[in-house]
Amino acid sequence: MQILDLMLYYLALHFEDYKDRLKWSSPLERAIYALGMISVLWIISIWEIVELITTKSIPFQSINSTLFTVITIGIGLGIMQFYSYIYITKKRYMKISNSEFRSSINIRRGKILALGFGMFSFILPFAIFMIFT
């Protein structure tokens, strides 16, 4: 959970720097959206790996792509609502921003790591798909 906390904290700090570009949401809401997208992309990556392993060992029809898309979108929206509940409603973000672990990493380095991990998460499902198909 601390990895998610650190990701959210540094993403929120990053979006705080570009607050003038955010018209419809706060930096915290935008960070929750980004963290939800990253979580969904990791689920997709894990699903692709499982599907690669199972289709090579046992021949069967792959799940319908439309059904998988609908299920993934539903899971993604649920994850974003769950993160919103944890970090906004239960005020976990306030505890994170006031605690001591935020000083364990330099702010600039933390932002770079969070954005780099986010970009890696966006590239990973495409790389798995392109390499193994």
Short mmCIF file of C-alpha atoms in Angstrom, two decimals:
data_model
loop_
_atom_site.label_atom_id
_atom_site.label_comp_id
_atom_site.label_asym_id
_atom_site.label_seq_id
_atom_site.Cartn_x
_atom_site.Cartn_y
_atom_site.Cartn_z
CA MET A 1 0.00 0.00 0.00
CA GLN A 2 2.92 2.35 0.59
CA ILE A 3 3.91 2.11 -3.07
CA LEU A 4 0.44 3.29 -4.05
CA ASP A 5 0.63 6.02 -1.42
CA LEU A 6 3.96 7.25 -2.74
CA MET A 7 2.74 7.12 -6.35
CA LEU A 8 -0.39 9.08 -5.47
CA TYR A 9 1.50 11.62 -3.40
CA TYR A 10 4.07 12.41 -6.08
CA LEU A 11 1.51 12.36 -8.89
CA ALA A 12 -0.62 14.83 -6.91
CA LEU A 13 2.44 17.04 -6.43
CA HIS A 14 3.13 16.86 -10.15
CA PHE A 15 -0.44 17.83 -11.01
CA GLU A 16 -0.28 20.61 -8.40
CA ASP A 17 2.48 22.23 -10.48
CA TYR A 18 0.12 22.31 -13.49
CA LYS A 19 -2.98 23.32 -11.59
CA ASP A 20 -3.88 26.03 -14.12
CA ARG A 21 -4.34 23.34 -16.81
CA LEU A 22 -6.82 21.35 -14.71
CA LYS A 23 -10.28 22.72 -15.40
CA TRP A 24 -12.60 19.96 -14.23
CA SER A 25 -10.78 18.29 -11.33
CA SER A 26 -8.38 18.87 -8.49
CA PRO A 27 -4.79 17.61 -8.57
CA LEU A 28 -5.71 14.85 -6.12
CA GLU A 29 -8.61 13.68 -8.29
CA ARG A 30 -6.37 13.69 -11.34
CA ALA A 31 -3.72 11.68 -9.46
CA ILE A 32 -6.39 9.15 -8.43
CA TYR A 33 -7.46 8.87 -12.07
CA ALA A 34 -3.84 8.30 -13.17
CA LEU A 35 -3.27 5.72 -10.43
CA GLY A 36 -6.45 3.94 -11.45
CA MET A 37 -5.30 3.84 -15.07
CA ILE A 38 -1.92 2.46 -13.99
CA SER A 39 -3.65 -0.26 -11.94
CA VAL A 40 -5.87 -1.22 -14.88
CA LEU A 41 -2.87 -1.41 -17.19
CA TRP A 42 -1.13 -3.77 -14.77
CA ILE A 43 -4.26 -5.94 -14.68
CA ILE A 44 -4.25 -6.01 -18.49
CA SER A 45 -0.56 -6.93 -18.52
CA ILE A 46 -1.08 -9.76 -16.06
CA TRP A 47 -4.08 -10.99 -18.08
CA GLU A 48 -1.99 -10.99 -21.27
CA ILE A 49 0.74 -13.02 -19.58
CA VAL A 50 -1.79 -15.53 -18.21
CA GLU A 51 -3.44 -15.80 -21.61
CA LEU A 52 -0.06 -16.37 -23.29
CA ILE A 53 0.81 -19.13 -20.84
CA THR A 54 -2.55 -20.86 -21.11
CA THR A 55 -2.92 -20.63 -24.89
CA LYS A 56 0.52 -22.13 -25.45
CA SER A 57 -0.06 -25.07 -23.11
CA ILE A 58 -3.79 -25.76 -23.59
CA PRO A 59 -5.42 -24.85 -26.88
CA PHE A 60 -8.73 -23.09 -26.29
CA GLN A 61 -10.60 -20.08 -27.53
CA SER A 62 -9.49 -16.79 -26.06
CA ILE A 63 -12.07 -14.69 -24.21
CA ASN A 64 -14.15 -12.44 -26.41
CA SER A 65 -12.33 -9.10 -26.75
CA THR A 66 -15.52 -7.03 -26.43
CA LEU A 67 -16.47 -8.78 -23.21
CA PHE A 68 -12.93 -8.33 -21.89
CA THR A 69 -13.05 -4.61 -22.74
CA VAL A 70 -16.35 -4.11 -20.92
CA ILE A 71 -15.12 -6.04 -17.89
CA THR A 72 -11.85 -4.08 -17.84
CA ILE A 73 -13.63 -0.74 -18.03
CA GLY A 74 -15.93 -1.79 -15.19
CA ILE A 75 -13.01 -2.93 -13.07
CA GLY A 76 -11.15 0.30 -13.84
CA LEU A 77 -14.06 2.48 -12.78
CA GLY A 78 -14.44 0.41 -9.63
CA ILE A 79 -10.76 0.77 -8.81
CA MET A 80 -10.92 4.54 -9.29
CA GLN A 81 -13.96 4.78 -7.00
CA PHE A 82 -12.16 2.60 -4.44
CA TYR A 83 -9.08 4.86 -4.54
CA SER A 84 -11.31 7.92 -4.27
CA TYR A 85 -13.01 6.42 -1.24
CA ILE A 86 -9.71 5.59 0.43
CA TYR A 87 -7.78 8.76 -0.31
CA ILE A 88 -10.52 11.41 -0.31
CA THR A 89 -13.38 10.13 1.84
CA LYS A 90 -11.25 8.39 4.46
CA LYS A 91 -8.68 11.25 4.22
CA ARG A 92 -5.70 8.96 3.73
CA TYR A 93 -4.07 11.54 1.47
CA MET A 94 -4.02 14.03 4.33
CA LYS A 95 -2.23 11.47 6.49
CA ILE A 96 0.27 10.81 3.70
CA SER A 97 1.00 14.46 3.06
CA ASN A 98 1.51 15.15 6.77
CA SER A 99 3.57 12.04 7.57
CA GLU A 100 7.31 11.52 7.64
CA PHE A 101 7.75 9.06 4.78
CA ARG A 102 7.21 11.78 2.21
CA SER A 103 10.63 13.19 3.05
CA SER A 104 12.34 9.86 2.35
CA ILE A 105 12.64 10.72 -1.36
CA ASN A 106 13.53 14.05 -2.91
CA ILE A 107 10.39 15.68 -4.38
CA ARG A 108 11.85 16.01 -7.87
CA ARG A 109 13.18 12.45 -7.83
CA GLY A 110 9.83 11.18 -6.54
CA LYS A 111 7.97 12.93 -9.36
CA ILE A 112 10.35 11.51 -11.95
CA LEU A 113 10.00 7.99 -10.50
CA ALA A 114 6.19 8.24 -10.38
CA LEU A 115 5.94 9.54 -13.95
CA GLY A 116 8.50 7.01 -15.18
CA PHE A 117 6.62 4.14 -13.56
CA GLY A 118 3.41 5.47 -15.08
CA MET A 119 4.93 5.59 -18.55
CA PHE A 120 6.36 2.09 -18.08
CA SER A 121 2.90 0.91 -17.09
CA PHE A 122 1.43 2.37 -20.28
CA ILE A 123 4.11 0.80 -22.47
CA LEU A 124 4.16 -2.67 -20.85
CA PRO A 125 0.84 -4.09 -22.18
CA PHE A 126 1.67 -2.95 -25.71
CA ALA A 127 5.17 -4.39 -25.49
CA ILE A 128 3.88 -7.75 -24.24
CA PHE A 129 1.32 -7.84 -27.03
CA MET A 130 3.80 -6.85 -29.75
CA ILE A 131 6.62 -9.15 -28.63
CA PHE A 132 4.61 -12.31 -28.00
CA THR A 133 2.09 -12.22 -30.84
#
